[in-house]
Amino acid sequence: MNFDFNDEQKLFADSVRRFALAHLEKDALKRAHDPRFPFDVAKLMSAQGLMGITIPEADGGQGGTLMDAVIAIEQVAAVCPRSADVVQFGNFGPIRAFAEYGTAYQKKKWLTDCLAGNAVMSLGMSEPDAGSAVTDLKTTAKPDGSNNIVNGAKVFSTFSPDAVVFLVYARFGPGVGGIGSVLIERGAPGFTIGPPQEFMSGEQWCELHFDNCRIPAENVLLGPGGFKKQMASFNVERLGNTARSLAFGRYCFNQAREHAGVRQQFGRPLCEFQGLQWKFADMAIKLESAQLLLYRAAANADQGLPSAYETAVAKAACNQAGFEVAHEAVQIMGAAGYSKSSLVEYCMRRCRGWMIAGGSVEMLKNRIAEHVFDRRFDQRPLRRQTDAAK
Ligand SMILES: Cc1cc2nc3c(=O)[nH]c(=O)nc-3n(C[C@H](O)[C@H](O)[C@H](O)COP(=O)(O)OP(=O)(O)OC[C@H]3O[C@@H](n4cnc5c(N)ncnc54)[C@H](O)[C@@H]3O)c2cc1C
């Protein structure tokens, strides 16, 4: 067993690091506080071969592995945390499910522009009444001749203020088996996008409303029965959130370490106080252990999709490690860490969101418990109890 990168991975990590230092370091703080999608960064990354790393070359990608994409997101985040969102979009987000299941027509229409950094895609999964219980979604897609008529609403979609196309989970029929997904363009008849609203992190999202929204049948990505496939590819998106959580935690760790080495109080550098040394030791343990789980999930996936269990374990560990380390880094840096002139407070706010987004820590632990006991635990009330309550 070897816990180190191979020579090719080392070279790749080094080249991404050099690219990030040359192009992304300068405006890292400004970028973090700009809610709009950084298309300039996306174009630079496209030219550098950092978009579509895991997408086959025939589709315009790089034909690499999931581990390569994880290396890219880590190296970028270490220099410019906000730019890691572009690596997420180009490699882990809905684009991955789209590349996996899209038709030649669909890919020609949207994938090329996304990989070039000219367009961004958003995922419409969550609804006002369907968050963790995503299969409760009510948005419907009803075939109507050569079209589908979509009705419903979506909330919290990342990149929705800038997206040109939305990958929308929709119900073609009852039950989990009735769920599939469709592609809806901004400007489609019957599709309205609400004003931007803001998360704690400063990221913006818009409500999406579909009111007899008519889309051509060619825009169906996965028809009824597509939910399982959609979720299998969603594990890639989860790993992107996992990798960013950890990388943002590590960013904060490094900032705090530098600070503790030079900041003097009581006539000594902060790092000489044992109360802070033990914080650093705990932070290192959290980062190192979570890192191994992330790499296991990514390396075992190779060029395919990661295992649901390994992804759940890695995401829960990295989400918690990332936030806890970022939170401690703010404490160690005092008012300097709490100030918006440092990226540490920004990273802490972003890490908080990933404990909720893409499968909350609690929902991941439910999944892990099912693995532990090798049985399914239905989260819904027993039918008998529901009936009795009526
Ligand atoms: C930063 C961010 C980005 C997002 N981006 C997108 C996006 O691009 N597209 C999209 O569609 N959605 C997006 N979301 C929405 C996200 O998918 C949901 O927030 C998530 O699924 C949780 O749903 P909810 O917020 O409605 O919380 P709820 O489902 O209402 O849950 C509330 C709390 O209860 C807990 N809980 C619920 N059920 C259980 C259970 N059975 N056992 C134990 N605990 C439980 C949850 O863990 C949570 O702590 C994003 C959210 C955030 C924060």
Coordinates of C-alpha atoms and ligand atoms in Angstrom, one line a residue:
M1 CA 0.0 0.0 0.0
N2 CA 1.4 3.4 -1.0
F3 CA -0.1 6.6 0.6
D4 CA 1.9 8.9 -1.7
F5 CA 1.0 10.4 -5.1
N6 CA 2.7 8.7 -8.0
D7 CA 5.2 10.7 -10.2
E8 CA 2.5 11.7 -12.7
Q9 CA 0.2 12.9 -10.0
K10 CA 3.1 14.9 -8.4
L11 CA 3.8 16.6 -11.7
F12 CA 0.2 17.4 -12.2
A13 CA -0.3 18.8 -8.7
D14 CA 2.8 20.9 -9.2
S15 CA 1.6 22.3 -12.6
V16 CA -1.8 23.2 -11.2
R17 CA -0.1 24.9 -8.2
R18 CA 2.1 26.9 -10.5
F19 CA -0.9 27.9 -12.7
A20 CA -2.9 29.0 -9.6
L21 CA 0.0 31.0 -8.2
A22 CA 0.5 32.7 -11.5
H23 CA -3.1 33.5 -12.4
L24 CA -5.3 33.2 -9.3
E25 CA -3.4 34.3 -6.2
K26 CA -3.5 38.1 -6.9
D27 CA -7.3 38.6 -6.7
A28 CA -8.2 35.8 -4.4
L29 CA -9.7 38.0 -1.7
K30 CA -11.7 40.1 -4.2
R31 CA -13.0 37.0 -5.9
A32 CA -14.2 35.4 -2.7
H33 CA -16.5 38.4 -2.1
D34 CA -17.9 38.5 -5.6
P35 CA -21.1 36.4 -5.8
R36 CA -21.0 36.1 -9.6
F37 CA -19.5 33.1 -11.4
P38 CA -15.9 34.0 -12.3
F39 CA -16.1 33.3 -16.1
D40 CA -12.6 34.8 -16.5
V41 CA -11.2 32.1 -14.3
A42 CA -13.3 29.4 -16.1
K43 CA -11.8 30.4 -19.4
L44 CA -8.2 30.3 -18.0
M45 CA -8.9 26.9 -16.5
S46 CA -10.3 25.6 -19.7
A47 CA -7.1 26.7 -21.5
Q48 CA -5.1 25.0 -18.8
G49 CA -7.0 21.7 -19.2
L50 CA -8.7 21.9 -15.9
M51 CA -12.3 21.6 -17.1
G52 CA -13.7 18.2 -17.8
I53 CA -10.7 16.3 -16.3
T54 CA -12.8 13.1 -15.9
I55 CA -14.9 13.6 -19.0
P56 CA -13.8 11.4 -22.0
E57 CA -11.7 13.1 -24.6
A58 CA -14.3 12.3 -27.3
D59 CA -16.7 14.6 -25.4
G60 CA -14.1 17.4 -25.1
G61 CA -12.7 16.4 -21.7
Q62 CA -9.3 15.3 -20.6
G63 CA -10.0 11.6 -20.0
G64 CA -8.4 11.7 -16.6
T65 CA -9.3 10.1 -13.2
L66 CA -11.4 11.4 -10.3
M67 CA -8.2 11.6 -8.3
D68 CA -6.8 14.0 -10.9
A69 CA -9.8 16.2 -10.4
V70 CA -9.4 16.0 -6.6
I71 CA -5.8 17.0 -7.0
A72 CA -6.8 20.0 -9.2
I73 CA -9.5 21.2 -6.7
E74 CA -7.1 21.0 -3.8
Q75 CA -4.2 22.8 -5.5
V76 CA -6.5 25.6 -6.7
A77 CA -8.2 26.0 -3.3
A78 CA -4.8 26.2 -1.6
V79 CA -4.2 29.4 -3.5
C80 CA -7.6 30.9 -4.3
P81 CA -10.5 29.2 -2.4
R82 CA -13.2 30.8 -4.5
S83 CA -11.7 29.6 -7.8
A84 CA -12.1 26.0 -6.5
D85 CA -15.8 26.5 -7.3
V86 CA -14.9 26.6 -11.0
V87 CA -13.0 23.3 -10.7
Q88 CA -16.2 22.0 -9.0
F89 CA -18.4 23.2 -11.8
G90 CA -16.2 21.9 -14.6
N91 CA -15.5 18.5 -13.1
F92 CA -17.8 17.5 -10.2
G93 CA -21.1 19.4 -10.5
P94 CA -24.2 18.6 -12.7
I95 CA -21.9 18.7 -15.7
R96 CA -20.7 15.2 -14.7
A97 CA -24.1 13.6 -14.7
F98 CA -24.8 15.5 -17.9
A99 CA -21.7 14.2 -19.6
E100 CA -22.4 10.7 -18.3
Y101 CA -26.0 10.4 -19.6
G102 CA -26.5 13.2 -22.1
T103 CA -27.3 12.6 -25.8
A104 CA -24.9 13.7 -28.6
Y105 CA -27.4 16.5 -29.4
Q106 CA -27.5 17.7 -25.8
K107 CA -23.7 17.6 -25.4
K108 CA -23.2 19.5 -28.6
K109 CA -25.6 22.1 -27.5
W110 CA -24.3 22.7 -23.9
L111 CA -21.2 20.7 -23.0
T112 CA -18.8 22.4 -25.3
D113 CA -19.6 25.9 -24.0
C114 CA -19.5 24.7 -20.4
L115 CA -16.0 23.1 -20.9
A116 CA -14.8 26.3 -22.6
G117 CA -15.7 28.4 -19.6
N118 CA -18.4 30.3 -21.6
A119 CA -21.4 28.9 -19.9
V120 CA -22.4 27.5 -16.5
M121 CA -25.0 24.9 -15.6
S122 CA -27.1 24.7 -12.4
L123 CA -28.7 21.8 -10.6
G124 CA -32.4 22.1 -9.7
M125 CA -33.0 19.3 -7.2
S126 CA -34.2 20.8 -3.9
E127 CA -37.8 22.1 -3.6
P128 CA -39.6 24.1 -0.9
D129 CA -41.1 20.8 0.5
A130 CA -38.3 18.4 -0.6
G131 CA -34.9 18.9 0.9
S132 CA -33.3 15.9 2.5
A133 CA -36.4 13.9 1.4
V134 CA -35.6 14.7 -2.2
T135 CA -37.8 11.9 -3.6
D136 CA -40.8 13.9 -2.3
L137 CA -40.2 16.3 -5.1
K138 CA -43.3 17.6 -6.8
T139 CA -42.0 19.2 -10.0
T140 CA -43.7 17.3 -12.9
A141 CA -42.7 16.7 -16.5
K142 CA -45.7 15.6 -18.6
P143 CA -45.1 14.5 -22.2
D144 CA -47.2 16.5 -24.7
G145 CA -46.6 15.5 -28.3
S146 CA -43.0 16.3 -29.1
N147 CA -42.7 18.4 -25.9
N148 CA -42.7 18.1 -22.2
I149 CA -44.7 20.4 -20.0
V150 CA -42.9 21.2 -16.7
N151 CA -44.6 22.6 -13.6
G152 CA -43.1 23.2 -10.2
A153 CA -40.5 25.2 -8.3
K154 CA -36.9 24.7 -7.2
V155 CA -34.8 26.4 -4.5
F156 CA -31.2 26.9 -3.4
S157 CA -29.6 26.1 -6.8
T158 CA -25.9 27.0 -6.9
F159 CA -24.9 29.2 -9.8
S160 CA -28.6 29.9 -10.6
P161 CA -28.0 33.7 -11.1
D162 CA -25.6 32.9 -14.0
A163 CA -26.6 29.6 -15.4
V164 CA -27.7 29.3 -19.0
V165 CA -29.1 25.8 -18.5
F166 CA -30.5 23.9 -15.6
L167 CA -30.5 20.2 -14.9
V168 CA -33.8 19.8 -13.2
Y169 CA -35.1 16.7 -11.4
A170 CA -38.7 16.1 -12.3
R171 CA -41.4 13.6 -11.8
F172 CA -42.8 11.8 -14.9
G173 CA -45.0 9.6 -12.7
P174 CA -45.6 8.5 -9.1
G175 CA -43.0 7.1 -6.7
V176 CA -39.2 7.0 -6.9
G177 CA -39.5 5.2 -10.2
G178 CA -41.3 8.1 -11.7
I179 CA -38.4 10.5 -11.2
G180 CA -36.1 11.6 -14.0
S181 CA -34.4 14.8 -15.2
V182 CA -34.7 17.4 -17.8
L183 CA -32.6 20.2 -19.2
I184 CA -34.2 23.6 -19.2
E185 CA -32.7 26.7 -20.8
R186 CA -32.8 30.1 -19.2
G187 CA -35.5 32.0 -21.2
A188 CA -37.6 28.9 -21.9
P189 CA -41.3 29.8 -22.2
G190 CA -43.0 29.5 -18.7
F191 CA -39.6 29.5 -16.8
T192 CA -39.1 32.4 -14.5
I193 CA -36.1 33.0 -12.3
G194 CA -36.6 35.0 -9.0
P195 CA -34.2 37.7 -7.7
P196 CA -30.9 36.5 -6.2
Q197 CA -31.1 35.6 -2.5
E198 CA -28.0 35.1 -0.4
F199 CA -26.5 32.3 1.8
M200 CA -24.4 33.0 4.9
S201 CA -21.4 32.4 2.6
G202 CA -22.4 35.3 0.3
E203 CA -23.2 32.8 -2.5
Q204 CA -26.4 33.7 -4.4
W205 CA -29.3 31.5 -5.5
C206 CA -32.6 32.2 -7.2
E207 CA -36.0 30.5 -6.9
L208 CA -36.8 28.7 -10.2
H209 CA -40.5 28.6 -11.2
F210 CA -41.9 26.4 -14.0
D211 CA -45.4 27.3 -15.0
N212 CA -46.5 25.2 -17.9
C213 CA -42.9 25.5 -19.1
R214 CA -42.7 23.8 -22.5
I215 CA -39.4 22.0 -23.4
P216 CA -38.7 19.8 -26.4
A217 CA -38.6 16.0 -25.9
E218 CA -34.8 16.1 -26.8
N219 CA -34.2 17.9 -23.5
V220 CA -35.0 14.9 -21.4
L221 CA -31.8 13.7 -19.8
L222 CA -33.0 10.7 -17.9
G223 CA -36.6 9.6 -18.2
P224 CA -38.7 7.8 -15.6
G225 CA -36.5 5.4 -13.6
G226 CA -33.5 7.7 -13.9
F227 CA -33.3 8.7 -10.3
K228 CA -30.8 5.9 -9.2
K229 CA -28.5 6.8 -12.1
Q230 CA -28.8 10.5 -11.2
M231 CA -27.9 9.8 -7.6
A232 CA -24.9 7.6 -8.6
S233 CA -23.4 10.5 -10.5
F234 CA -24.4 12.9 -7.7
N235 CA -21.7 11.1 -5.6
V236 CA -19.1 12.8 -7.8
E237 CA -20.7 16.2 -6.9
R238 CA -20.6 15.1 -3.3
L239 CA -16.8 14.4 -3.6
G240 CA -16.3 17.9 -4.9
N241 CA -17.9 19.3 -1.8
T242 CA -15.9 16.9 0.2
A243 CA -12.6 18.0 -1.4
R244 CA -13.4 21.7 -1.0
S245 CA -14.4 21.3 2.6
L246 CA -11.1 19.7 3.4
A247 CA -9.0 22.1 1.2
F248 CA -10.7 25.1 2.8
G249 CA -9.9 23.7 6.2
R250 CA -6.3 23.2 5.2
Y251 CA -6.1 26.7 3.8
C252 CA -7.2 28.0 7.2
F253 CA -4.8 25.7 9.0
N254 CA -1.9 27.0 6.9
Q255 CA -2.9 30.7 7.5
A256 CA -3.3 30.1 11.3
R257 CA 0.1 28.2 11.4
E258 CA 1.9 31.1 9.7
H259 CA 0.1 33.6 12.0
A260 CA 1.0 31.7 15.1
G261 CA 4.6 31.6 14.0
V262 CA 5.0 35.4 13.8
R263 CA 2.3 37.0 16.0
Q264 CA 3.7 37.8 19.4
Q265 CA 1.8 38.2 22.7
F266 CA 3.3 38.3 26.2
G267 CA 6.7 38.6 24.5
R268 CA 6.5 35.2 22.7
P269 CA 5.1 33.9 19.4
L270 CA 1.6 32.4 19.7
C271 CA 2.9 28.9 18.7
E272 CA 4.8 28.7 22.0
F273 CA 1.6 28.6 24.0
Q274 CA 0.7 24.9 24.7
G275 CA -3.0 25.8 24.6
L276 CA -2.6 26.7 20.9
Q277 CA -0.1 23.9 20.1
W278 CA -2.7 21.3 21.1
K279 CA -5.3 23.0 18.9
F280 CA -2.9 22.6 16.0
A281 CA -2.3 19.0 16.8
D282 CA -6.1 18.3 16.9
M283 CA -6.5 20.2 13.6
A284 CA -3.7 18.2 12.0
I285 CA -5.3 14.9 13.1
K286 CA -8.7 15.9 11.7
L287 CA -7.3 17.0 8.4
E288 CA -4.9 14.0 7.9
S289 CA -7.5 11.4 8.7
A290 CA -10.3 12.9 6.6
Q291 CA -7.8 13.3 3.7
L292 CA -7.2 9.5 3.6
L293 CA -11.0 8.9 3.4
L294 CA -11.3 11.4 0.5
Y295 CA -8.4 9.9 -1.4
R296 CA -9.8 6.3 -0.9
A297 CA -13.2 7.3 -2.3
A298 CA -11.6 9.1 -5.3
A299 CA -8.8 6.6 -6.0
N300 CA -11.2 3.6 -5.9
A301 CA -13.5 5.3 -8.4
D302 CA -10.7 5.7 -10.9
Q303 CA -12.5 6.7 -14.1
G304 CA -15.9 5.6 -12.9
L305 CA -18.3 6.8 -10.2
P306 CA -17.4 6.6 -6.5
S307 CA -19.0 4.2 -4.1
A308 CA -22.0 5.6 -2.2
Y309 CA -20.6 4.4 1.1
E310 CA -17.0 5.6 0.7
T311 CA -18.4 8.9 -0.5
A312 CA -20.7 9.2 2.5
V313 CA -17.8 8.4 5.0
A314 CA -15.4 10.8 3.2
K315 CA -18.0 13.6 3.0
A316 CA -19.1 13.4 6.6
A317 CA -15.4 13.3 7.8
C318 CA -14.2 16.1 5.5
N319 CA -17.3 18.4 6.1
Q320 CA -16.7 18.1 9.8
A321 CA -12.9 18.4 9.7
G322 CA -13.1 21.4 7.3
F323 CA -15.5 23.4 9.4
E324 CA -14.0 22.5 12.8
V325 CA -10.5 23.4 11.6
A326 CA -11.6 26.6 9.9
H327 CA -13.5 27.6 13.1
E328 CA -10.4 26.9 15.2
A329 CA -8.2 28.9 12.8
V330 CA -10.5 31.9 13.3
Q331 CA -10.1 31.6 17.1
I332 CA -6.3 31.2 16.8
M333 CA -6.0 34.3 14.6
G334 CA -8.2 36.4 16.8
A335 CA -9.7 39.5 15.3
A336 CA -7.4 39.1 12.3
G337 CA -9.1 35.7 11.5
Y338 CA -12.5 37.1 12.1
S339 CA -11.9 40.1 9.7
K340 CA -13.0 40.1 6.1
S341 CA -9.6 41.2 5.1
S342 CA -8.5 37.5 5.7
L343 CA -10.0 34.6 3.7
V344 CA -10.2 32.5 6.9
E345 CA -13.6 33.7 7.9
Y346 CA -14.8 33.2 4.3
C347 CA -13.6 29.6 4.3
M348 CA -15.3 29.0 7.6
R349 CA -18.7 30.3 6.3
R350 CA -18.3 28.2 3.1
C351 CA -17.4 25.0 5.1
R352 CA -20.5 25.5 7.2
G353 CA -22.7 25.3 4.1
W354 CA -21.2 22.0 2.9
M355 CA -22.4 20.4 6.1
I356 CA -25.9 21.0 4.8
A357 CA -25.5 20.9 1.0
G358 CA -25.3 17.8 -1.2
G359 CA -26.5 15.4 1.6
S360 CA -26.3 16.9 5.1
V361 CA -23.9 15.3 7.6
E362 CA -27.0 13.7 9.3
M363 CA -28.2 12.2 6.1
L364 CA -24.7 10.8 5.4
K365 CA -24.6 9.3 8.8
N366 CA -28.0 7.6 8.1
R367 CA -26.4 6.1 5.0
I368 CA -23.3 5.0 6.9
A369 CA -25.5 3.4 9.6
E370 CA -27.3 1.4 6.9
H371 CA -23.9 0.0 5.8
V372 CA -23.0 -0.8 9.4
F373 CA -26.1 -2.8 10.0
D374 CA -26.4 -4.0 6.4
R375 CA -30.1 -3.1 6.3
R376 CA -32.2 -0.2 5.2
F377 CA -33.7 2.2 7.8
D378 CA -36.7 3.9 6.3
Q379 CA -36.8 7.5 7.5
R380 CA -40.5 7.8 6.8
P381 CA -43.2 7.0 9.4
L382 CA -44.5 3.5 9.4
R383 CA -47.7 3.2 7.3
R384 CA -49.5 1.8 10.3
Q385 CA -48.6 4.9 12.4
T386 CA -49.6 7.3 9.5
D387 CA -52.9 5.5 9.1
A388 CA -53.6 5.6 12.8
A389 CA -52.9 9.3 12.8
K390 CA -55.5 10.0 10.2
Ligands
LIG1 C1 -24.5 26.0 0.1 C2 -25.6 25.3 -0.4 C3 -25.7 25.0 -1.8 C4 -26.7 24.2 -2.3 N1 -26.8 24.0 -3.7 C5 -27.9 23.3 -4.2 C6 -28.0 23.1 -5.6 O1 -27.1 23.5 -6.4 N2 -29.1 22.5 -6.0 C7 -30.1 22.0 -5.2 O2 -31.1 21.5 -5.7 N3 -30.0 22.2 -3.9 C8 -28.9 22.9 -3.3 N4 -28.8 23.1 -2.0 C9 -29.9 22.6 -1.1 C10 -29.5 21.3 -0.4 O3 -29.5 20.2 -1.2 C11 -30.4 21.2 0.8 O4 -30.2 22.2 1.7 C12 -30.2 19.8 1.6 O5 -30.7 18.7 0.8 C13 -31.0 19.8 2.9 O6 -32.3 20.2 2.7 P1 -33.0 21.3 3.6 O7 -32.1 22.5 3.6 O8 -34.4 21.5 3.0 O9 -33.0 20.8 5.0 P2 -34.1 19.7 5.6 O10 -34.2 18.6 4.8 O11 -35.3 20.5 6.0 O12 -33.3 19.3 7.0 C14 -33.2 20.1 8.1 C15 -32.3 19.5 9.1 O13 -32.9 18.2 9.5 C16 -31.9 17.1 9.3 N5 -32.7 16.0 8.8 C17 -33.6 15.9 7.8 N6 -34.0 14.6 7.7 C18 -33.3 13.9 8.6 C19 -33.3 12.5 8.9 N7 -34.0 11.6 8.3 N8 -32.4 12.1 9.9 C20 -31.6 13.0 10.6 N9 -31.6 14.3 10.3 C21 -32.5 14.7 9.3 C22 -31.0 17.7 8.2 O14 -29.8 17.0 8.2 C23 -30.9 19.1 8.6 O15 -29.9 19.3 9.6 C24 -27.8 23.8 -1.4 C25 -27.7 24.1 -0.1 C26 -26.6 24.8 0.4 C27 -26.6 25.1 1.9

